[in-house]
Amino acid sequence: MTDRSYWAWGRISDEPTAADLAAAATSLSERYGRTILPVNLPSQSDLSLRTPRVKVPAHLRDITSIDDADRAVHTYGRSFPDRIRAFKADFPEPPDAVLRPETEDQIEQILEWASTNAITVYPFGGGSSVVSGFEPDTADERVISLDMERFDKVLEIDTQSRAARIQAGIYGPALERELKKHGLTMRHFPQSFEFSTLGGWIATRSGGHYATNHTHIDDFVESVRMLTPSGPWESRRLPGSGAGPSPDRLVLGSEGIFGVITEAWVRLQEPPGFRASAGVYFENYEDAWSAAREIGQAKLWPANLRMLDAVEGKNAAGMDGTKTLLVIGFESSDVPQTESLAACLKIARELGGVTDPDEIIDSETSASGAGRQGAVGRWRASFIRAPYAMNSTIPLGLIHDTFETAVTWDAWPTLDSEVRSGVQKVLDDRCGGGTISCRFTHVYPDGPAPYYTFIAPGFSGGELEIWSEIKEAASKAIIKSGGTITHHHAVGKLHRPWYDQQRPGLFEKSLRATKNVLDPAGIMNPGVLID
Ligand SMILES: Cc1cc2nc3c(=O)[nH]c(=O)nc-3n(C[C@H](O)[C@H](O)[C@H](O)COP(=O)(O)OP(=O)(O)OC[C@H]3O[C@@H](n4cnc5c(N)ncnc54)[C@H](O)[C@@H]3O)c2cc1C
């Protein structure tokens, strides 16, 4: 059984009440100048899933659930279309059973049973995929979801090397809680941190909250262990190695197609004691992103370097919609960050950036974070609440979603303009308007990782079709302009057509060859990355 909501972000207790929906309907009616009526909330009794088609062997039954709500939770991830379909209790292809192994022996038994009986296996971490990362389709005749939640322990800590051996099914908060007992932290914080797992991060090459320097899970993985249908795959613990292609690199981003990641050694650090941050306002969008570029290229490595365009600043930080905001932040366990922040502010001011003294926070000079009440503070708060806030607006027909990419600086202005015009056209044609906004989640010396949010009134129905058109327009513009179809959300089934265009053909063949060795029966997560 599970306490997770099968449609909303979070737990059942995070689902909105009827009063929440009514309040959201009133607020959206005012914002869009039309009458939006609240809808009825789904209840578990609306669920009526197909009868399970697999007979789980007796020795695995204790770890098996065929409960409808449990299978519903394991059918979709948490993208906009996932949440809409789940809200409507539309589950045509649920997994036949959910298995929660407790030991590696049990995983091996599951993989052997599945391989010899042509049963498709979808590894499941926190279920926060936004790219249809584990979604069964009609081609799968019998399907199980392999939920890693019982692999939730920190097994070993090497304080000298500052690394820990951690099981893959552990969720972000539990991982950090355990490390804190030893005065250490990993500090990999994707926005989905609360409901995603170490194994899911590794399988999808997730991106953390640091805007520069070490931020991808790739940077934290020292070695990794995966159980494949052909046997275990375990790399050696090393701080670095030039011994041929990296075995870890084949597991990072493998999205469950080769096997089940069971544990990893990850790099740790001490919690930061020194912090310095500021918000800088620009009249001109180009000056703001140029400042981000110059700071990135100055190798100052701020932990935070978020540019929010004027629309994003208005929607997410309560600004007036005329200025672009650059949020700059530093942290360190060992060294005051005053000078690094000052160096960034000098670059930003030379490009016309203006600071609000109340929003300059420095653990060396100011008492607490009182100044965080400004736009920077409002943005941080809304960033954390955003996935929950959508629980009340998505059911009412507000189309609200994000997509992301990365691109070199030379191609960035064209990509930005192509993406905006392609998406805005669909918003205007299909919704009579709507907004597209951009922020940078990560900044590299050679290019930014732009993250776009679109919000549109889809109240007349057909949200899924409209959403698909927007996604298509955005993906087309990204690939045409030289960007990647994903910087950190992964490929899944959703991005497959675009990923196929982006990767070298021989690389696809090499992945297939590897898959044939590791998963000869082809049971692991079919349709993701390769067919
Ligand atoms: C609100 C929200 C915010 C998000 N923010 C971010 C963000 O800031 N950065 C970011 O990178 N992503 C983000 N994502 C996307 C998602 O959270 C990441 O892709 C995350 O890494 C998935 O982890 P998970 O444990 O939930 O994996 P799942 O969603 O359960 O699975 C994802 C994929 O990994 C495979 N998998 C999972 N566990 C294993 C395992 N142990 N072994 C083998 N394969 C496995 C699955 O089969 C699937 O293909 C966000 C998603 C949401 C809904």
Coordinates of C-alpha atoms and ligand atoms in Angstrom, one line a residue:
M1 CA 0.0 0.0 0.0
T2 CA 1.0 3.6 -0.5
D3 CA 0.2 7.0 0.9
R4 CA 1.1 8.7 -2.3
S5 CA -1.6 10.4 -4.4
Y6 CA -2.2 8.7 -7.7
W7 CA -2.7 12.1 -9.4
A8 CA -1.4 15.0 -7.3
W9 CA 2.1 15.9 -6.5
G10 CA 2.8 14.5 -3.0
R11 CA 0.8 12.4 -0.7
I12 CA -2.9 11.8 -0.4
S13 CA -2.9 14.4 2.3
D14 CA -1.5 16.9 -0.2
E15 CA -4.5 16.6 -2.5
P16 CA -6.6 19.8 -2.6
T17 CA -9.9 19.9 -0.8
A18 CA -13.1 21.0 -2.5
A19 CA -12.7 24.4 -0.8
D20 CA -9.1 24.7 -2.3
L21 CA -10.5 24.0 -5.8
A22 CA -13.3 26.5 -5.3
A23 CA -10.8 29.2 -4.2
A24 CA -8.5 28.3 -7.2
A25 CA -11.6 28.6 -9.6
T26 CA -12.4 32.0 -8.2
S27 CA -8.9 33.3 -8.5
L28 CA -8.5 31.9 -12.1
S29 CA -11.9 33.4 -13.1
E30 CA -10.6 36.8 -11.9
R31 CA -7.3 36.4 -13.6
Y32 CA -8.7 35.4 -17.0
G33 CA -12.0 37.3 -16.9
R34 CA -14.3 34.3 -17.5
T35 CA -16.2 31.9 -15.3
I36 CA -14.3 28.9 -14.3
L37 CA -16.3 26.4 -12.3
P38 CA -14.7 24.0 -9.7
V39 CA -14.7 20.3 -10.6
N40 CA -15.3 17.3 -8.5
L41 CA -12.3 15.6 -6.9
P42 CA -11.7 12.0 -7.9
S43 CA -11.9 9.4 -5.2
Q44 CA -10.2 6.0 -5.0
S45 CA -13.6 4.4 -5.6
D46 CA -13.4 5.9 -9.2
L47 CA -10.6 3.5 -9.9
S48 CA -11.3 0.3 -11.7
L49 CA -8.2 -1.1 -13.2
R50 CA -7.8 -4.0 -15.5
T51 CA -7.5 -7.4 -13.7
P52 CA -3.8 -8.3 -13.2
R53 CA -2.5 -10.7 -15.9
V54 CA 0.5 -12.0 -14.1
K55 CA 0.8 -14.8 -11.6
V56 CA 3.6 -13.9 -9.3
P57 CA 5.5 -17.0 -8.0
A58 CA 4.8 -18.0 -4.4
H59 CA 8.3 -17.0 -3.2
L60 CA 7.7 -13.3 -4.3
R61 CA 4.1 -12.9 -3.2
D62 CA 5.0 -11.3 0.2
I63 CA 6.6 -8.4 -1.6
T64 CA 3.8 -8.0 -4.2
S65 CA 0.8 -5.7 -4.3
I66 CA -2.0 -5.8 -6.8
D67 CA -4.0 -3.1 -5.1
D68 CA -5.7 -0.7 -7.6
A69 CA -4.5 2.5 -6.0
D70 CA -1.0 1.2 -5.8
R71 CA -1.0 0.2 -9.4
A72 CA -2.4 3.6 -10.4
V73 CA 0.4 5.4 -8.5
H74 CA 2.9 3.3 -10.6
T75 CA 1.3 3.9 -14.0
Y76 CA 2.4 7.4 -14.7
G77 CA 5.0 9.9 -13.6
R78 CA 4.2 13.5 -12.7
S79 CA 4.2 15.5 -16.0
F80 CA 1.3 17.7 -16.9
P81 CA -0.3 15.0 -19.1
D82 CA 0.3 12.4 -16.5
R83 CA -1.5 14.4 -13.9
I84 CA -4.4 15.1 -16.2
R85 CA -4.9 11.5 -17.2
A86 CA -4.5 10.3 -13.6
F87 CA -7.0 12.9 -12.3
K88 CA -9.5 11.6 -14.8
A89 CA -8.8 8.0 -13.6
D90 CA -7.7 7.2 -17.1
F91 CA -5.5 4.1 -16.6
P92 CA -5.8 1.9 -19.7
E93 CA -2.4 0.2 -19.2
P94 CA -1.5 -0.1 -15.5
P95 CA 1.2 -2.5 -14.3
D96 CA -0.2 -5.9 -13.4
A97 CA 1.6 -5.9 -10.1
V98 CA 3.9 -3.8 -8.0
L99 CA 6.8 -5.6 -6.4
R100 CA 8.9 -4.1 -3.6
P101 CA 12.0 -6.2 -3.1
E102 CA 14.0 -6.0 0.1
T103 CA 17.2 -7.8 -1.0
E104 CA 19.4 -8.1 -4.0
D105 CA 18.5 -11.9 -4.1
Q106 CA 14.9 -10.9 -4.5
I107 CA 15.7 -8.6 -7.4
E108 CA 17.7 -11.3 -9.1
Q109 CA 14.8 -13.7 -8.6
I110 CA 12.4 -11.1 -10.1
L111 CA 14.7 -10.5 -13.1
E112 CA 15.1 -14.3 -13.7
W113 CA 11.3 -14.9 -13.5
A114 CA 10.6 -12.0 -15.8
S115 CA 13.2 -12.9 -18.3
T116 CA 12.0 -16.5 -18.6
N117 CA 8.3 -15.5 -18.8
A118 CA 8.5 -12.5 -21.1
I119 CA 7.3 -10.1 -18.4
T120 CA 8.2 -6.4 -18.8
V121 CA 9.9 -4.8 -15.8
Y122 CA 9.7 -1.1 -15.1
P123 CA 12.1 0.1 -12.3
F124 CA 10.4 2.7 -10.2
G125 CA 12.2 5.1 -7.8
G126 CA 10.1 8.0 -6.6
G127 CA 7.8 8.1 -9.7
S128 CA 8.6 11.8 -10.4
S129 CA 9.5 11.3 -14.0
V130 CA 8.2 14.0 -16.3
V131 CA 9.1 12.2 -19.6
S132 CA 7.0 9.0 -19.4
G133 CA 10.0 7.2 -18.0
F134 CA 8.3 4.0 -16.9
E135 CA 4.9 4.1 -18.6
P136 CA 3.6 0.7 -19.9
D137 CA 2.2 0.7 -23.4
T138 CA -0.1 -1.5 -25.3
A139 CA 2.8 -3.6 -26.7
D140 CA 3.6 -4.8 -23.2
E141 CA 1.6 -7.9 -22.5
R142 CA 2.4 -8.4 -18.9
V143 CA 4.0 -5.7 -16.8
I144 CA 5.4 -5.3 -13.3
S145 CA 6.6 -2.2 -11.6
L146 CA 9.7 -2.8 -9.5
D147 CA 9.5 -0.3 -6.7
M148 CA 12.9 0.3 -4.9
E149 CA 11.5 2.0 -1.8
R150 CA 12.8 -0.7 0.6
F151 CA 16.4 -0.1 -0.5
D152 CA 16.5 2.9 1.7
K153 CA 19.6 2.7 3.8
V154 CA 22.9 4.5 4.1
L155 CA 25.2 1.4 4.4
E156 CA 28.6 2.8 5.0
I157 CA 30.4 6.1 5.4
D158 CA 34.1 6.8 4.6
T159 CA 34.7 10.0 6.4
Q160 CA 38.3 10.2 5.2
S161 CA 37.4 10.2 1.6
R162 CA 34.1 11.9 2.3
A163 CA 31.9 9.4 0.5
A164 CA 29.1 7.1 1.4
R165 CA 27.6 3.8 0.1
I166 CA 23.9 4.3 -0.2
Q167 CA 21.0 2.2 -1.4
A168 CA 19.3 3.4 -4.5
G169 CA 15.7 3.5 -3.3
I170 CA 16.3 6.1 -0.6
Y171 CA 14.4 9.3 -1.0
G172 CA 16.1 12.7 -0.9
P173 CA 15.0 13.8 2.6
A174 CA 15.9 10.4 4.2
L175 CA 19.3 10.5 2.5
E176 CA 20.1 13.9 3.9
R177 CA 18.7 13.1 7.3
E178 CA 21.0 10.1 7.7
L179 CA 24.1 11.9 6.4
K180 CA 23.4 14.8 8.8
K181 CA 23.9 12.4 11.8
H182 CA 27.5 12.2 10.6
G183 CA 27.9 16.0 10.0
L184 CA 27.9 15.5 6.2
T185 CA 25.7 16.2 3.3
M186 CA 25.4 15.3 -0.4
R187 CA 23.7 18.5 -1.4
H188 CA 22.0 17.2 -4.6
F189 CA 18.7 19.0 -4.6
P190 CA 16.5 18.6 -7.7
Q191 CA 13.2 20.4 -7.3
S192 CA 11.6 17.0 -7.0
F193 CA 14.0 16.1 -4.1
E194 CA 11.1 15.2 -1.7
F195 CA 9.7 12.5 -3.9
S196 CA 12.7 11.2 -5.9
T197 CA 15.4 8.7 -5.1
L198 CA 19.1 8.3 -5.5
G199 CA 18.6 5.5 -8.1
G200 CA 16.2 7.6 -10.1
W201 CA 18.7 10.5 -10.1
I202 CA 21.4 8.2 -11.4
A203 CA 19.2 6.6 -14.0
T204 CA 18.1 10.0 -15.3
R205 CA 21.3 12.0 -14.8
S206 CA 19.4 14.5 -12.7
G207 CA 20.4 18.1 -12.3
G208 CA 20.7 19.6 -8.8
H209 CA 20.1 23.1 -7.6
Y210 CA 23.7 24.4 -8.0
A211 CA 23.8 26.6 -11.1
T212 CA 27.5 26.0 -11.8
N213 CA 30.2 23.6 -11.1
H214 CA 29.3 20.2 -9.5
T215 CA 25.6 19.9 -9.9
H216 CA 24.6 16.9 -12.0
I217 CA 24.4 13.6 -10.2
D218 CA 27.2 12.5 -12.5
D219 CA 29.5 14.6 -10.4
F220 CA 28.6 12.9 -7.2
V221 CA 28.8 9.3 -8.2
E222 CA 32.0 7.6 -7.2
S223 CA 30.9 4.1 -8.2
V224 CA 27.7 2.3 -8.9
R225 CA 26.1 -1.2 -8.6
M226 CA 23.4 -2.4 -10.9
L227 CA 21.8 -5.8 -11.2
T228 CA 21.1 -6.7 -14.8
P229 CA 19.3 -9.8 -16.1
S230 CA 22.8 -11.1 -17.1
G231 CA 24.3 -10.5 -13.7
P232 CA 25.7 -7.7 -11.5
W233 CA 27.6 -4.7 -12.8
E234 CA 29.8 -2.9 -10.2
S235 CA 32.4 -0.3 -10.8
R236 CA 35.5 0.4 -8.7
R237 CA 35.5 3.3 -6.2
L238 CA 37.8 5.9 -7.7
P239 CA 38.2 9.6 -7.4
G240 CA 38.9 9.7 -11.1
S241 CA 40.2 7.3 -13.7
G242 CA 41.5 7.3 -17.3
A243 CA 41.1 3.6 -17.7
G244 CA 39.1 3.5 -20.9
P245 CA 35.5 4.5 -21.3
S246 CA 33.9 4.9 -17.9
P247 CA 31.6 2.0 -16.8
D248 CA 29.7 4.5 -14.6
R249 CA 28.9 6.6 -17.6
L250 CA 26.9 3.7 -19.1
V251 CA 24.8 3.4 -16.0
L252 CA 24.3 7.2 -15.6
G253 CA 21.3 8.1 -17.8
S254 CA 20.5 4.4 -18.6
E255 CA 16.9 5.0 -17.5
G256 CA 16.3 1.4 -16.4
I257 CA 17.0 -0.2 -19.8
F258 CA 20.0 -2.2 -18.7
G259 CA 19.1 -3.2 -15.1
V260 CA 18.2 -2.1 -11.6
I261 CA 20.6 0.2 -9.8
T262 CA 20.8 -1.0 -6.3
E263 CA 23.4 1.2 -4.6
A264 CA 26.1 3.7 -5.2
W265 CA 29.1 5.3 -3.5
V266 CA 28.5 9.0 -3.6
R267 CA 30.7 12.0 -2.8
L268 CA 29.9 14.1 0.2
Q269 CA 30.8 17.4 1.7
E270 CA 30.4 19.4 4.9
P271 CA 27.3 21.6 5.3
P272 CA 27.9 25.2 4.2
G273 CA 28.6 27.7 7.0
F274 CA 29.3 30.7 4.9
R275 CA 26.6 32.1 2.5
A276 CA 26.4 35.3 0.4
S277 CA 23.6 36.1 -2.1
A278 CA 22.0 39.0 -3.9
G279 CA 19.3 39.9 -6.4
V280 CA 20.3 42.2 -9.3
Y281 CA 17.7 43.9 -11.5
F282 CA 18.2 44.7 -15.2
E283 CA 16.0 46.9 -17.5
N284 CA 17.3 45.0 -20.4
Y285 CA 17.0 41.2 -20.9
E286 CA 20.2 40.9 -23.0
D287 CA 22.2 42.7 -20.3
A288 CA 21.0 40.2 -17.7
W289 CA 21.9 37.1 -19.6
S290 CA 25.2 38.7 -20.7
A291 CA 26.0 39.2 -17.0
A292 CA 25.2 35.5 -16.4
R293 CA 27.5 34.6 -19.2
E294 CA 30.4 36.8 -18.0
I295 CA 30.1 35.5 -14.4
G296 CA 30.0 32.0 -15.7
Q297 CA 33.1 32.6 -17.8
A298 CA 34.9 34.4 -14.9
K299 CA 35.1 31.0 -13.2
L300 CA 33.6 32.3 -10.0
W301 CA 31.4 29.3 -9.7
P302 CA 28.4 30.7 -7.8
A303 CA 26.1 28.0 -6.3
N304 CA 23.1 30.0 -7.7
L305 CA 23.1 32.0 -10.9
R306 CA 19.4 32.1 -11.9
M307 CA 18.2 34.6 -14.5
L308 CA 14.5 35.2 -14.4
D309 CA 13.0 37.0 -17.4
A310 CA 10.4 39.7 -16.8
V311 CA 7.4 37.4 -17.1
E312 CA 9.0 34.8 -14.8
G313 CA 9.9 37.6 -12.4
K314 CA 6.2 38.7 -12.4
N315 CA 4.7 35.2 -12.2
A316 CA 7.1 33.6 -9.7
A317 CA 8.7 36.5 -7.8
G318 CA 5.9 39.1 -7.6
M319 CA 7.9 41.7 -9.7
D320 CA 6.2 44.3 -11.9
G321 CA 6.9 42.6 -15.2
T322 CA 9.3 45.1 -16.6
K323 CA 12.7 43.9 -15.3
T324 CA 14.9 40.8 -15.5
L325 CA 16.2 39.5 -12.2
L326 CA 19.6 37.8 -11.7
V327 CA 19.8 35.8 -8.5
I328 CA 23.4 35.2 -7.4
G329 CA 24.3 33.0 -4.5
F330 CA 27.5 31.5 -3.0
E331 CA 28.0 28.9 -0.2
S332 CA 31.0 27.3 1.3
S333 CA 31.8 25.1 4.4
D334 CA 35.2 26.7 4.8
V335 CA 35.6 30.2 3.4
P336 CA 33.7 33.5 3.6
Q337 CA 32.0 34.3 0.3
T338 CA 32.0 38.1 0.5
E339 CA 34.7 38.6 -2.2
S340 CA 33.2 36.2 -4.7
L341 CA 29.8 37.9 -4.4
A342 CA 31.4 41.3 -4.8
A343 CA 33.2 40.1 -7.9
C344 CA 29.9 39.0 -9.4
L345 CA 28.1 42.2 -8.5
K346 CA 30.9 44.2 -10.1
I347 CA 30.3 42.4 -13.4
A348 CA 26.6 42.7 -13.1
R349 CA 26.7 46.5 -12.3
E350 CA 29.0 47.1 -15.3
L351 CA 26.2 45.7 -17.5
G352 CA 23.6 48.0 -15.9
G353 CA 22.4 45.8 -13.1
V354 CA 21.0 47.4 -10.0
T355 CA 20.9 45.9 -6.5
D356 CA 18.6 46.4 -3.6
P357 CA 20.7 46.7 -0.4
D358 CA 18.0 44.7 1.4
E359 CA 18.5 41.8 -0.8
I360 CA 22.3 41.5 -0.3
I361 CA 22.7 38.8 2.3
D362 CA 26.1 37.8 3.7
S363 CA 26.6 35.4 6.6
E364 CA 29.7 37.4 7.4
T365 CA 28.1 40.8 7.7
S366 CA 24.3 40.5 8.2
A367 CA 22.6 39.0 11.2
S368 CA 20.0 36.6 9.6
G369 CA 18.3 36.4 6.3
A370 CA 15.9 39.3 6.9
G371 CA 16.5 40.8 3.5
R372 CA 15.1 37.6 1.8
Q373 CA 11.7 39.2 1.9
G374 CA 12.2 40.8 -1.5
A375 CA 11.8 39.3 -5.0
V376 CA 14.5 36.8 -4.4
G377 CA 12.8 35.4 -1.3
R378 CA 9.4 35.3 -3.0
W379 CA 10.9 33.4 -5.9
R380 CA 12.5 30.8 -3.6
A381 CA 9.2 30.3 -1.7
S382 CA 7.2 29.9 -4.9
F383 CA 9.8 27.6 -6.4
I384 CA 9.4 25.1 -3.5
R385 CA 5.6 25.4 -3.5
A386 CA 5.1 25.3 -7.3
P387 CA 4.5 21.5 -7.8
Y388 CA 1.9 21.6 -5.0
A389 CA 0.2 24.7 -6.2
M390 CA -0.5 23.0 -9.5
N391 CA -2.6 20.4 -7.7
S392 CA -5.4 22.9 -7.6
T393 CA -5.0 24.5 -11.0
I394 CA -4.4 21.5 -13.3
P395 CA -7.8 19.9 -12.6
L396 CA -9.5 23.2 -13.6
G397 CA -8.0 23.3 -17.1
L398 CA -5.0 25.6 -16.6
I399 CA -2.3 24.4 -18.9
H400 CA 0.9 24.9 -16.9
D401 CA 4.1 23.1 -17.7
T402 CA 7.8 23.5 -18.2
F403 CA 10.5 22.3 -20.6
E404 CA 14.3 22.7 -20.5
T405 CA 17.4 22.5 -22.7
A406 CA 21.0 23.7 -22.9
V407 CA 22.7 25.4 -25.8
T408 CA 26.0 27.2 -26.5
W409 CA 26.1 31.0 -26.1
D410 CA 26.5 31.6 -29.8
A411 CA 23.2 29.8 -30.6
W412 CA 21.3 30.9 -27.5
P413 CA 19.7 34.1 -28.8
T414 CA 18.3 32.3 -31.9
L415 CA 17.1 29.4 -29.8
D416 CA 15.4 31.7 -27.3
S417 CA 13.6 33.6 -30.0
E418 CA 12.6 30.5 -32.0
V419 CA 11.2 28.8 -28.9
R420 CA 9.3 31.8 -27.8
S421 CA 7.7 32.5 -31.2
G422 CA 6.9 28.8 -31.8
V423 CA 5.2 28.3 -28.4
Q424 CA 3.5 31.7 -28.4
K425 CA 1.9 31.0 -31.7
V426 CA 0.2 27.8 -30.3
L427 CA -0.8 29.6 -27.2
D428 CA -2.4 32.4 -29.2
D429 CA -4.0 30.1 -31.8
R430 CA -5.3 27.5 -29.4
C431 CA -5.9 29.4 -26.1
G432 CA -6.4 33.0 -27.2
G433 CA -3.1 33.8 -25.3
G434 CA -1.0 32.7 -22.5
T435 CA 2.6 33.3 -21.3
I436 CA 5.9 31.7 -21.9
S437 CA 8.7 32.7 -19.6
C438 CA 12.3 31.7 -19.1
R439 CA 14.9 31.3 -16.4
F440 CA 18.4 29.8 -16.4
T441 CA 18.7 26.8 -14.1
H442 CA 22.4 26.2 -14.9
V443 CA 25.0 28.4 -16.4
Y444 CA 28.2 26.9 -18.1
P445 CA 31.1 28.9 -19.4
D446 CA 30.1 27.9 -22.9
G447 CA 26.3 28.2 -22.6
P448 CA 23.2 28.4 -20.5
A449 CA 20.5 25.8 -19.6
P450 CA 17.3 27.7 -20.2
Y451 CA 14.1 26.4 -18.5
Y452 CA 10.8 27.6 -20.0
T453 CA 7.4 27.7 -18.3
F454 CA 4.2 28.1 -20.2
I455 CA 0.8 28.9 -18.7
A456 CA -2.3 29.1 -20.7
P457 CA -6.1 29.0 -20.2
G458 CA -7.2 25.7 -21.7
F459 CA -10.5 25.9 -19.9
S460 CA -12.6 24.9 -22.9
G461 CA -11.2 21.4 -22.8
G462 CA -8.8 19.6 -25.0
E463 CA -5.9 20.4 -22.7
L464 CA -3.9 17.3 -23.7
E465 CA -4.1 18.1 -27.4
I466 CA -3.1 21.7 -26.8
W467 CA -0.3 20.6 -24.5
S468 CA 1.0 18.2 -27.2
E469 CA 1.0 21.0 -29.8
I470 CA 3.0 23.3 -27.5
K471 CA 5.5 20.5 -26.7
E472 CA 5.9 19.7 -30.4
A473 CA 6.5 23.4 -31.2
A474 CA 9.0 23.8 -28.4
S475 CA 10.9 20.6 -29.2
K476 CA 11.1 21.4 -32.9
A477 CA 12.5 24.9 -32.1
I478 CA 15.0 23.4 -29.7
I479 CA 16.4 20.8 -32.0
K480 CA 16.4 23.1 -35.0
S481 CA 18.4 25.8 -33.0
G482 CA 21.1 23.4 -31.8
G483 CA 19.9 22.7 -28.3
T484 CA 19.5 19.4 -26.5
I485 CA 16.0 17.9 -26.1
T486 CA 16.8 17.7 -22.4
H487 CA 19.3 19.1 -20.0
H488 CA 18.2 17.2 -17.0
H489 CA 14.6 15.9 -17.3
A490 CA 15.8 12.7 -19.2
V491 CA 14.6 11.1 -22.4
G492 CA 11.8 8.6 -21.5
K493 CA 9.2 7.9 -24.1
L494 CA 8.2 11.5 -24.4
H495 CA 11.5 12.8 -25.8
R496 CA 12.4 9.8 -27.8
P497 CA 11.6 11.2 -31.3
W498 CA 13.8 14.2 -30.7
Y499 CA 16.6 12.3 -28.9
D500 CA 16.7 10.0 -32.0
Q501 CA 17.5 13.1 -34.1
Q502 CA 20.1 14.4 -31.7
R503 CA 22.3 11.3 -31.1
P504 CA 24.7 9.7 -33.5
G505 CA 23.3 6.7 -35.3
L506 CA 26.2 4.5 -34.3
F507 CA 25.7 5.4 -30.7
E508 CA 22.2 4.0 -30.9
K509 CA 23.5 0.8 -32.4
S510 CA 26.1 0.6 -29.6
L511 CA 23.4 1.0 -27.0
R512 CA 21.4 -1.8 -28.6
A513 CA 24.4 -4.1 -28.6
T514 CA 25.0 -3.4 -24.9
K515 CA 21.3 -4.0 -24.2
N516 CA 21.6 -7.4 -26.0
V517 CA 24.4 -8.3 -23.6
L518 CA 22.9 -7.1 -20.4
D519 CA 19.2 -7.8 -21.1
P520 CA 19.0 -10.4 -23.8
A521 CA 15.3 -11.0 -23.3
G522 CA 14.6 -7.3 -23.6
I523 CA 12.4 -7.1 -20.5
M524 CA 13.9 -3.9 -19.0
N525 CA 11.9 -0.7 -19.6
P526 CA 11.3 -1.1 -23.4
G527 CA 10.7 2.0 -25.5
V528 CA 12.9 4.3 -23.4
L529 CA 16.1 5.4 -25.1
I530 CA 15.9 2.6 -27.7
D531 CA 13.1 0.3 -28.9
Ligands
LIG1 C1 7.9 18.8 -9.7 C2 9.1 18.2 -10.4 C3 10.4 18.8 -10.3 C4 11.5 18.2 -10.9 N1 12.7 18.8 -10.8 C5 13.8 18.2 -11.3 C6 15.1 18.8 -11.2 O1 15.2 19.9 -10.5 N2 16.1 18.2 -11.7 C7 16.0 17.1 -12.4 O2 17.0 16.5 -12.9 N3 14.8 16.5 -12.6 C8 13.7 17.0 -12.0 N4 12.5 16.4 -12.2 C9 12.4 15.1 -12.9 C10 12.5 13.9 -12.0 O3 12.3 14.2 -10.7 C11 14.0 13.3 -12.1 O4 14.1 12.7 -13.4 C12 14.3 12.3 -11.0 O5 15.7 12.0 -11.2 C13 13.6 11.0 -11.1 O6 13.8 10.3 -9.9 P1 12.8 9.2 -9.4 O7 13.4 8.5 -8.2 O8 11.5 9.9 -9.1 O9 12.7 8.2 -10.6 P2 11.4 7.6 -11.3 O10 10.6 8.7 -11.8 O11 10.8 6.6 -10.5 O12 12.1 6.9 -12.6 C14 12.8 7.7 -13.6 C15 13.5 6.8 -14.5 O13 14.5 6.1 -13.9 C16 14.3 4.7 -13.9 N5 14.7 4.2 -12.5 C17 14.3 4.7 -11.3 N6 14.9 4.1 -10.3 C18 15.8 3.2 -10.9 C19 16.7 2.2 -10.4 N7 16.9 2.1 -9.1 N8 17.4 1.5 -11.3 C20 17.2 1.6 -12.6 N9 16.4 2.5 -13.1 C21 15.7 3.3 -12.3 C22 12.9 4.5 -14.2 O14 12.6 3.2 -14.8 C23 12.6 5.6 -15.1 O15 13.0 5.4 -16.4 C24 11.3 17.0 -11.6 C25 10.1 16.4 -11.7 C26 9.0 17.0 -11.1 C27 7.6 16.3 -11.1

